JSON list of C-alpha atoms in Angstrom, two decimals:
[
{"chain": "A", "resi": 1, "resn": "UNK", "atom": "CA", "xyz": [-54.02, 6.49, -27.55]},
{"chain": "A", "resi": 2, "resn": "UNK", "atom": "CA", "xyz": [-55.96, 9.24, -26.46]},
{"chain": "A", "resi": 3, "resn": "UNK", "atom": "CA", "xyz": [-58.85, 10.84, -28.00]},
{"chain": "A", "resi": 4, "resn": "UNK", "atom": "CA", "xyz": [-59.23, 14.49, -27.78]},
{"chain": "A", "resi": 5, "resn": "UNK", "atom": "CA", "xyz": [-62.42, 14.05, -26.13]},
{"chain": "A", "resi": 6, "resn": "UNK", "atom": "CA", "xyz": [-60.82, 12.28, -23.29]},
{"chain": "A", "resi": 7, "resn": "UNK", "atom": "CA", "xyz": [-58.08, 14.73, -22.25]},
{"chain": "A", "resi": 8, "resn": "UNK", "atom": "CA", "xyz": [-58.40, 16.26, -19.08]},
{"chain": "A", "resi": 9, "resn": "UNK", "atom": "CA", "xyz": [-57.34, 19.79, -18.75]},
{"chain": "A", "resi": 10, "resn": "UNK", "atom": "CA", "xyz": [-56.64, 22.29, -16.19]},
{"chain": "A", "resi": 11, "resn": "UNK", "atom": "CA", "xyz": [-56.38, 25.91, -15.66]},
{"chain": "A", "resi": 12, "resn": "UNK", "atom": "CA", "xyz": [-53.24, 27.64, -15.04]},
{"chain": "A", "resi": 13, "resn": "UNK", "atom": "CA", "xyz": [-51.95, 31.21, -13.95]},
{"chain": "A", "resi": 14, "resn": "UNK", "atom": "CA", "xyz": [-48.25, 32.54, -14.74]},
{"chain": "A", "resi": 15, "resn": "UNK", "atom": "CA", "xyz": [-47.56, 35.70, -13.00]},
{"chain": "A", "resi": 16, "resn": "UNK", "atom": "CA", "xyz": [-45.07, 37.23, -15.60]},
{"chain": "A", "resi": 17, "resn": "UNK", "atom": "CA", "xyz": [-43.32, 39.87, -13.46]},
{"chain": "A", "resi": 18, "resn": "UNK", "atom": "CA", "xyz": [-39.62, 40.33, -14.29]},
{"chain": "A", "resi": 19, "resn": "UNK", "atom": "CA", "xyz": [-39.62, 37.42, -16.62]},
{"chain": "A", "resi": 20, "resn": "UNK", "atom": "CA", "xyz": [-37.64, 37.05, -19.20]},
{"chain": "A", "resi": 21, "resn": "UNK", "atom": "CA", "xyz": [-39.98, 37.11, -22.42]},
{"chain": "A", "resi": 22, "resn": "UNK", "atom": "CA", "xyz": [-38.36, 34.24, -24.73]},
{"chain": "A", "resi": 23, "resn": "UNK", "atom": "CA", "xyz": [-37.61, 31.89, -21.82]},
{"chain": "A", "resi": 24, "resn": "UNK", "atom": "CA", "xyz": [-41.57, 32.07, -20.49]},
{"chain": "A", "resi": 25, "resn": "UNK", "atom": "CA", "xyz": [-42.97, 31.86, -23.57]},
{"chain": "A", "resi": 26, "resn": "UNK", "atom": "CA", "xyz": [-40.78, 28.32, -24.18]},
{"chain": "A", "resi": 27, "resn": "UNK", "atom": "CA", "xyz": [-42.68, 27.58, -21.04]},
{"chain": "A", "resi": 28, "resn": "UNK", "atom": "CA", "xyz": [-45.68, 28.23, -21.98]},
{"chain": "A", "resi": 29, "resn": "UNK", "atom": "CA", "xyz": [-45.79, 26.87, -25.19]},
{"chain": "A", "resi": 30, "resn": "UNK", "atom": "CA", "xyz": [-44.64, 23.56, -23.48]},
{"chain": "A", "resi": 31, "resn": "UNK", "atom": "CA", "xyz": [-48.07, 23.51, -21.30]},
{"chain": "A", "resi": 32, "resn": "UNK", "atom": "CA", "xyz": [-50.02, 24.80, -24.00]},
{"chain": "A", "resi": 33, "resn": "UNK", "atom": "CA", "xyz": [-49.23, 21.78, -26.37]},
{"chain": "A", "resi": 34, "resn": "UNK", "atom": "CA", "xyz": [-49.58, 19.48, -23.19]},
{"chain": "A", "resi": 35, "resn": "UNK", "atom": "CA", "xyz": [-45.20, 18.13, -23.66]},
{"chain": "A", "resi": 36, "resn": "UNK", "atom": "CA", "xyz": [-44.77, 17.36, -20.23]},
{"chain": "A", "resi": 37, "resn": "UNK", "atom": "CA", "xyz": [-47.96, 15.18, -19.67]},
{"chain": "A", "resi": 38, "resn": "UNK", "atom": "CA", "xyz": [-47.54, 11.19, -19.96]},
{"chain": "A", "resi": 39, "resn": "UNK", "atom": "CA", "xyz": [-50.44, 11.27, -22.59]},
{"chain": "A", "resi": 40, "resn": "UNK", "atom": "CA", "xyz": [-48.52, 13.71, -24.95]},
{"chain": "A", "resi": 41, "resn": "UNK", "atom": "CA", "xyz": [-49.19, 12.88, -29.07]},
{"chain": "A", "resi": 42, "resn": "UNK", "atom": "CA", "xyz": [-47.28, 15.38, -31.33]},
{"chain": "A", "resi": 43, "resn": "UNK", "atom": "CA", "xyz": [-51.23, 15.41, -33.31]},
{"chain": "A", "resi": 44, "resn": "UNK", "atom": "CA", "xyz": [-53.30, 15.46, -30.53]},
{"chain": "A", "resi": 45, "resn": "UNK", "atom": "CA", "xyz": [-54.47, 18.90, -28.39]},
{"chain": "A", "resi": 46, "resn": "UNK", "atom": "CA", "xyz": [-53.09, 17.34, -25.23]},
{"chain": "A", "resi": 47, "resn": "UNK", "atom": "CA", "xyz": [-52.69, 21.07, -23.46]},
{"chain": "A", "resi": 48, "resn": "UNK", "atom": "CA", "xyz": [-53.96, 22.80, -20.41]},
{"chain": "A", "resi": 49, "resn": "UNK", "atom": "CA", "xyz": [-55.44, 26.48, -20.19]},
{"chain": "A", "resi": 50, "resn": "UNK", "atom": "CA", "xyz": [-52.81, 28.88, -19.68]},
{"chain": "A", "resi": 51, "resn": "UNK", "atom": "CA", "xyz": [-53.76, 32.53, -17.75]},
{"chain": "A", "resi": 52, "resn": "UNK", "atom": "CA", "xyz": [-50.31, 34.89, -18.03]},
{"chain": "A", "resi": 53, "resn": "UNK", "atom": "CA", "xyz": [-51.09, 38.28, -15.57]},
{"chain": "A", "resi": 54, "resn": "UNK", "atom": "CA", "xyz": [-48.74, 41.33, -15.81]},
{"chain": "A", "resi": 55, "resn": "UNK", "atom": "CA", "xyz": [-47.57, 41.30, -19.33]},
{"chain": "A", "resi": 56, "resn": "UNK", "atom": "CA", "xyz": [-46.70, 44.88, -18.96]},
{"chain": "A", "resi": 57, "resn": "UNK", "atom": "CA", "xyz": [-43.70, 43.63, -16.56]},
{"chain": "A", "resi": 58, "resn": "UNK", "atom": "CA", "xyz": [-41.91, 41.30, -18.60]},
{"chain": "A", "resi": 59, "resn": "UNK", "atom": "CA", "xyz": [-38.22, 42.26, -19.57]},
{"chain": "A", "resi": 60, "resn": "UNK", "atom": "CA", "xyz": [-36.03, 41.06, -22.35]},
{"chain": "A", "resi": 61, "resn": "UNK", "atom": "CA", "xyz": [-32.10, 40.65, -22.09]},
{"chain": "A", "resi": 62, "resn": "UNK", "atom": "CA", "xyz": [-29.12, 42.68, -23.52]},
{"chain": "A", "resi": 63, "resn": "UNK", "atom": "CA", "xyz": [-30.40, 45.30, -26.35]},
{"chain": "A", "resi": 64, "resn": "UNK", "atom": "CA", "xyz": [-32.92, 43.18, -27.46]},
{"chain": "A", "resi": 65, "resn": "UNK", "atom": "CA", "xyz": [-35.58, 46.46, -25.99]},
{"chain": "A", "resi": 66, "resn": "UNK", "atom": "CA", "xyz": [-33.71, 48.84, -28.67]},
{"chain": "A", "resi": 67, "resn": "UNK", "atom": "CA", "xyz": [-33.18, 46.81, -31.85]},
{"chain": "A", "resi": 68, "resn": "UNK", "atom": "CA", "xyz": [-36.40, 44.57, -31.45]},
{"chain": "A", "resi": 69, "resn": "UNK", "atom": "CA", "xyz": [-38.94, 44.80, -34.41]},
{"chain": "A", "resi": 70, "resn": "UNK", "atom": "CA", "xyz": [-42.32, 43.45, -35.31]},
{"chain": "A", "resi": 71, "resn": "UNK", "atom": "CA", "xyz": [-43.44, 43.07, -39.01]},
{"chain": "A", "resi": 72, "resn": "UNK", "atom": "CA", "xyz": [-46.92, 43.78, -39.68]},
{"chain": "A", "resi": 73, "resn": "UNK", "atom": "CA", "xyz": [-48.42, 42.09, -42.62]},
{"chain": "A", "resi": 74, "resn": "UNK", "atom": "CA", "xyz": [-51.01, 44.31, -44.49]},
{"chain": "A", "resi": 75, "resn": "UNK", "atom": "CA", "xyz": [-53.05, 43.67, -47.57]},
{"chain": "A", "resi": 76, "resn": "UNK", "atom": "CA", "xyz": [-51.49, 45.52, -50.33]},
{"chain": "A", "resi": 77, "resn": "UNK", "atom": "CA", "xyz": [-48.01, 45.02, -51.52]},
{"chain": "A", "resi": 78, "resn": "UNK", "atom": "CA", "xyz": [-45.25, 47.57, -50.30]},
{"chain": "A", "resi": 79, "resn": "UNK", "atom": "CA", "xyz": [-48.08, 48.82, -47.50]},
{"chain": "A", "resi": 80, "resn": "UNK", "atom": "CA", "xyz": [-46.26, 46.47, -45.04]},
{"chain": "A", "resi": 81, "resn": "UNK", "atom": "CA", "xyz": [-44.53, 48.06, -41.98]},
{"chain": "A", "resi": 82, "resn": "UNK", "atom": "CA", "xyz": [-42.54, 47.47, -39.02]},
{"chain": "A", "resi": 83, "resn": "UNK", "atom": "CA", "xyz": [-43.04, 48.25, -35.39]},
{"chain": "A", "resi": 84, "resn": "UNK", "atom": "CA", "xyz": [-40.60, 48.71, -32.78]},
{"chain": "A", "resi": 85, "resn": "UNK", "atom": "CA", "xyz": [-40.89, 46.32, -29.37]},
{"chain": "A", "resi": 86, "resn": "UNK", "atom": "CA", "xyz": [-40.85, 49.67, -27.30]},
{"chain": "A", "resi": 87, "resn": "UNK", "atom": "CA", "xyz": [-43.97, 51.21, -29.54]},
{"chain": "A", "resi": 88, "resn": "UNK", "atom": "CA", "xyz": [-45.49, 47.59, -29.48]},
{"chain": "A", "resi": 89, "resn": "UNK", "atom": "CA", "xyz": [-44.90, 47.12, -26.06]},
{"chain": "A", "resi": 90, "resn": "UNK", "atom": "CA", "xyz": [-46.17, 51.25, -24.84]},
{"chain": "A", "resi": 91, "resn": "UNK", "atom": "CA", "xyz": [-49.82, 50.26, -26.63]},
{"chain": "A", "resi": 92, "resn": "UNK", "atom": "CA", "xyz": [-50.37, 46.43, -26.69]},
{"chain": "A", "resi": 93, "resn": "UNK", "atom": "CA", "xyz": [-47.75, 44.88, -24.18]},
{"chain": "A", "resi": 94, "resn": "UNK", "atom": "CA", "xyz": [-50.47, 41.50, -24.19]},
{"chain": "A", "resi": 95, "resn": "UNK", "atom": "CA", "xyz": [-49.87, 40.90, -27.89]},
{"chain": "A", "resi": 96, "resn": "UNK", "atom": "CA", "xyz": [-45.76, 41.06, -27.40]},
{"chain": "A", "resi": 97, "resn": "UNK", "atom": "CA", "xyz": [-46.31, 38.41, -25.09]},
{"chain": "A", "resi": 98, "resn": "UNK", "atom": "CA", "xyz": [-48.87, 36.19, -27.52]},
{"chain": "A", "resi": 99, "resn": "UNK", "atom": "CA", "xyz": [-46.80, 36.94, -30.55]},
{"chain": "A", "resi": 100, "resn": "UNK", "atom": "CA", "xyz": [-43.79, 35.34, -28.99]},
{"chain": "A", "resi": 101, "resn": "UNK", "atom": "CA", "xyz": [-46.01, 32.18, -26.95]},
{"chain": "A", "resi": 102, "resn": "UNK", "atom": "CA", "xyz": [-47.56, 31.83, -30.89]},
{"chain": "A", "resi": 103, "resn": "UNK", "atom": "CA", "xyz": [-44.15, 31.89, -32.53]},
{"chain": "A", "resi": 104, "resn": "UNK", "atom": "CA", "xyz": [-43.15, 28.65, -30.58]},
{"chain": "A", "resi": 105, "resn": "UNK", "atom": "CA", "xyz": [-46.63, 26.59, -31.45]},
{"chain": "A", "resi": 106, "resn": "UNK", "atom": "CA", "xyz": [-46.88, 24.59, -34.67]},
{"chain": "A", "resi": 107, "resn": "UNK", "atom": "CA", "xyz": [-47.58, 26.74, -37.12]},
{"chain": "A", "resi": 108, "resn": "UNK", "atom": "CA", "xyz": [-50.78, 24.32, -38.70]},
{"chain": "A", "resi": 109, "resn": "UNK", "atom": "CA", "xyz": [-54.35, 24.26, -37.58]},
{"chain": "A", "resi": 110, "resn": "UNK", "atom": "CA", "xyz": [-53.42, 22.26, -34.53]},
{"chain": "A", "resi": 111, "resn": "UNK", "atom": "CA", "xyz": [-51.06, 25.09, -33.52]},
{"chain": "A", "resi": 112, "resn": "UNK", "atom": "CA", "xyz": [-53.85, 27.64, -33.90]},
{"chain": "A", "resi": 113, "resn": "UNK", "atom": "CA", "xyz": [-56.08, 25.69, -31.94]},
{"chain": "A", "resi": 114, "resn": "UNK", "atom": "CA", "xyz": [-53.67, 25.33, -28.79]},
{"chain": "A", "resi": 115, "resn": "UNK", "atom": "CA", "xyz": [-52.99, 29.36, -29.35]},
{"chain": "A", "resi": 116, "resn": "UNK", "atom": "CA", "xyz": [-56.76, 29.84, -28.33]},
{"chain": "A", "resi": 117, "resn": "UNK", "atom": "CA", "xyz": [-55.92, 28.47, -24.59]},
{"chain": "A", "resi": 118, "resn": "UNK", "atom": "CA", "xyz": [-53.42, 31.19, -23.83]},
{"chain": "A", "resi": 119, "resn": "UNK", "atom": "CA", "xyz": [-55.25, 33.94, -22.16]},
{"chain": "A", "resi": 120, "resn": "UNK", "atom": "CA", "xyz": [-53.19, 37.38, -21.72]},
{"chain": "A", "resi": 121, "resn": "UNK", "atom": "CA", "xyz": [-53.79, 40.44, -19.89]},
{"chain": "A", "resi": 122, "resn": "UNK", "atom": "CA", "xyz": [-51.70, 43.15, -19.10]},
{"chain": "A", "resi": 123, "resn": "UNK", "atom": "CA", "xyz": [-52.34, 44.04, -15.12]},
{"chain": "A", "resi": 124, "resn": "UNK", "atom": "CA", "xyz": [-52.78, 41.34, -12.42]},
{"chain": "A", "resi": 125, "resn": "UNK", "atom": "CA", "xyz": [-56.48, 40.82, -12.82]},
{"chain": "A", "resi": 126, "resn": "UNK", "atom": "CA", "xyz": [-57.77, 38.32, -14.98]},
{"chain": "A", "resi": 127, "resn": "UNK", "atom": "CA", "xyz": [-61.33, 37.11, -15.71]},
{"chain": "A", "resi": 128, "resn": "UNK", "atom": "CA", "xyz": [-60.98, 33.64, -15.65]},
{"chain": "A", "resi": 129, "resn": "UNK", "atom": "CA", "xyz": [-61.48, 32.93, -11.50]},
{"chain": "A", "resi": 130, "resn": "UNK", "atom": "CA", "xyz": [-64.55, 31.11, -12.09]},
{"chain": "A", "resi": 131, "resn": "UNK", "atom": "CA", "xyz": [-62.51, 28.21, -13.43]},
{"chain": "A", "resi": 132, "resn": "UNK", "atom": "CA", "xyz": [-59.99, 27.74, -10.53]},
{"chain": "A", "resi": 133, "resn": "UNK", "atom": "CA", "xyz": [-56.78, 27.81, -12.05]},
{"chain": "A", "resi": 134, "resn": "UNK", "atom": "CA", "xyz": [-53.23, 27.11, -10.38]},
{"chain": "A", "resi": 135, "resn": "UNK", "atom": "CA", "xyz": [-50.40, 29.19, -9.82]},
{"chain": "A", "resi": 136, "resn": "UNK", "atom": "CA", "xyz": [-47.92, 28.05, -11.64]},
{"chain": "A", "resi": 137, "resn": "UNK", "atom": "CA", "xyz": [-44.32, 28.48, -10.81]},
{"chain": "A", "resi": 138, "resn": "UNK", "atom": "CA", "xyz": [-41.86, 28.06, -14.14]},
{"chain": "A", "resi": 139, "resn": "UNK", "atom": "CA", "xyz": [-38.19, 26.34, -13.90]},
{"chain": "A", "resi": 140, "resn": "UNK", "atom": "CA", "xyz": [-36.32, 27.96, -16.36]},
{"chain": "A", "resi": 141, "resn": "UNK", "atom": "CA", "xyz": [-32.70, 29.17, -16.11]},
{"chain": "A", "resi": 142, "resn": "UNK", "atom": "CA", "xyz": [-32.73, 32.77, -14.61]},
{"chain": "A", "resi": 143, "resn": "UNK", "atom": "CA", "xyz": [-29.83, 34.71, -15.97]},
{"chain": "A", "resi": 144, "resn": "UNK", "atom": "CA", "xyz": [-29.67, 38.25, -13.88]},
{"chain": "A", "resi": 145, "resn": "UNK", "atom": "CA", "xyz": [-26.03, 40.18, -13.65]},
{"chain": "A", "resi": 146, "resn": "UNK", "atom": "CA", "xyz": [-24.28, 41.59, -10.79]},
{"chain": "A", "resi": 147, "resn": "UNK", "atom": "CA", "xyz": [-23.10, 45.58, -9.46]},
{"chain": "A", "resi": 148, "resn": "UNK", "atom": "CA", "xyz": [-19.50, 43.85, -10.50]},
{"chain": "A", "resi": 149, "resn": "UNK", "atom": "CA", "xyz": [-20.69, 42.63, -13.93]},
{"chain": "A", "resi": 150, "resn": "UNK", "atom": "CA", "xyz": [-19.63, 39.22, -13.25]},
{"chain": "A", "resi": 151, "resn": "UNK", "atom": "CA", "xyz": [-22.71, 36.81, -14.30]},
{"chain": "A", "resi": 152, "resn": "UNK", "atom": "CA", "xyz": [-24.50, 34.39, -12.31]},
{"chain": "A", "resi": 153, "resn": "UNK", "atom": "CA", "xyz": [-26.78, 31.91, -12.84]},
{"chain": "A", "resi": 154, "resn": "UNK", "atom": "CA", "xyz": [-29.32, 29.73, -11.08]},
{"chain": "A", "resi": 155, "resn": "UNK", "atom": "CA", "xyz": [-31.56, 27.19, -12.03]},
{"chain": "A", "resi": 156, "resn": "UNK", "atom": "CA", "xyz": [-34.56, 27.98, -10.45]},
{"chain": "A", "resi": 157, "resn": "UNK", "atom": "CA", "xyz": [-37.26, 25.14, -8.82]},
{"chain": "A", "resi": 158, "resn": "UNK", "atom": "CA", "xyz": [-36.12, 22.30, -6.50]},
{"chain": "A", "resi": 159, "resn": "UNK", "atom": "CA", "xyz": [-32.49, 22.39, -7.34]},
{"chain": "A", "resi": 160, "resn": "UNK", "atom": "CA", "xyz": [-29.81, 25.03, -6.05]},
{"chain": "A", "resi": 161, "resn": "UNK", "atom": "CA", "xyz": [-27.56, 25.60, -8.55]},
{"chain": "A", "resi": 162, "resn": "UNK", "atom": "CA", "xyz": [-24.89, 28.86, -9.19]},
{"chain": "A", "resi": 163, "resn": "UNK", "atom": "CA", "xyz": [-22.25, 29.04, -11.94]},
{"chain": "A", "resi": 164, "resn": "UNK", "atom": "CA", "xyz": [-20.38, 32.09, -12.04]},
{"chain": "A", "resi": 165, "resn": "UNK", "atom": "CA", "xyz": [-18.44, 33.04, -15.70]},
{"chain": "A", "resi": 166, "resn": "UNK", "atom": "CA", "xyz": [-16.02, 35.31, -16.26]},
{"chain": "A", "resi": 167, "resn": "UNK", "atom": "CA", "xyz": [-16.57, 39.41, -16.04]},
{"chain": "A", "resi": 168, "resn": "UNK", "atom": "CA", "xyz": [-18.34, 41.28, -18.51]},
{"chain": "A", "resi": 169, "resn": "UNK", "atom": "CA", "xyz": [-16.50, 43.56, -20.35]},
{"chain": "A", "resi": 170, "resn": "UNK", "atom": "CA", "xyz": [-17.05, 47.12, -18.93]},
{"chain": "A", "resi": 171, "resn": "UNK", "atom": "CA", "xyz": [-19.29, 48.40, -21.67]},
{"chain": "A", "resi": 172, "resn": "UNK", "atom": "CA", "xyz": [-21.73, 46.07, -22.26]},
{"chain": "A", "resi": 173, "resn": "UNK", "atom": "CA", "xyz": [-24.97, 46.88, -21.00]},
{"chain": "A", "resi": 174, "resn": "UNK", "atom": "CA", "xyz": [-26.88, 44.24, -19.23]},
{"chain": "A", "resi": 175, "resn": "UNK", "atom": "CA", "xyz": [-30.36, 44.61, -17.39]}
]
């Protein structure tokens, strides 16, 4: 077993542009807790560093942008409110993306000790070049819709893969 001392860890940088926010924050998470290294140990920070750039470009699928809402927490009873993901998103579009990357951590000190790796920041320019990090490409399933409203969808990474399902119906509003 591995002490926490002897994990090596690197550096990474997700460009978030046009991702989908639930499916790269699964992602991230993943890397954050340190899942798909051989030294992995469920109690054990086995994570690397994780840089996401253009937060203020990530998308979210079918009405998810209209109906979305954040609780806030606040000290006094009934003084508790909730936010919108558009109002969210206008002001603070890094903390959409840490809320959800947060939401898939344990949710004990070891969770909030991993959360303190994820580094967010809404343009393309980060602060963290002294460190080196590596692009990092993500393989998740990409789900994107056609002008004909027929889906289609590709696994993205080393394999090629398309599976087309049945039209949409006519109404439905898909971005």
């Amino acid at each position: 077993y591995r002490k926490p001392a002897e994990v090596e860890r690197k550096w990474f940088v997700v460009d978030a542009t046009d991702k989908v926010l639930g499916r790269l924050a699964a992602e991230v998470a993943s890397i954050l807790r340190g899942k798909k290294k051989p030294i992995y140990q469920p109690h054990v920070d086995t994570g690397d560093y994780v840089v996401i750039v253009n937060a203020d470009k990530i998308r979210l699928t079918g009405l998810k942008e209209e109906k979305k809402e954040y609780y806030i927490p606040r000290k006094f009873i009934g003084h508790s409110a909730m936010i919108s993901f558009r109002d969210l998103f206008e002001k603070y579009p890094e903390r959409v993306v840490e809320r959800a990357v947060r939401g898939m951590l344990p949710h004990n000190p070891l969770g909030r000790k991993m959360g303190k790796k994820l580094f967010v920041y809404a343009g393309p320019a980060h602060r963290h070049q002294a460190q080196k990090p590596e692009t990092l490409e993500l393989s998740y399933i990409e789900t994107f819709f056609k002008e004909d409203s027929s889906a289609r969808i590709g696994i993205c990474g080393d394999r090629k893969t398309e599976i087309r399902c049945s039209p949409c119906p006519a109404d439905s509003r898909h971005r």
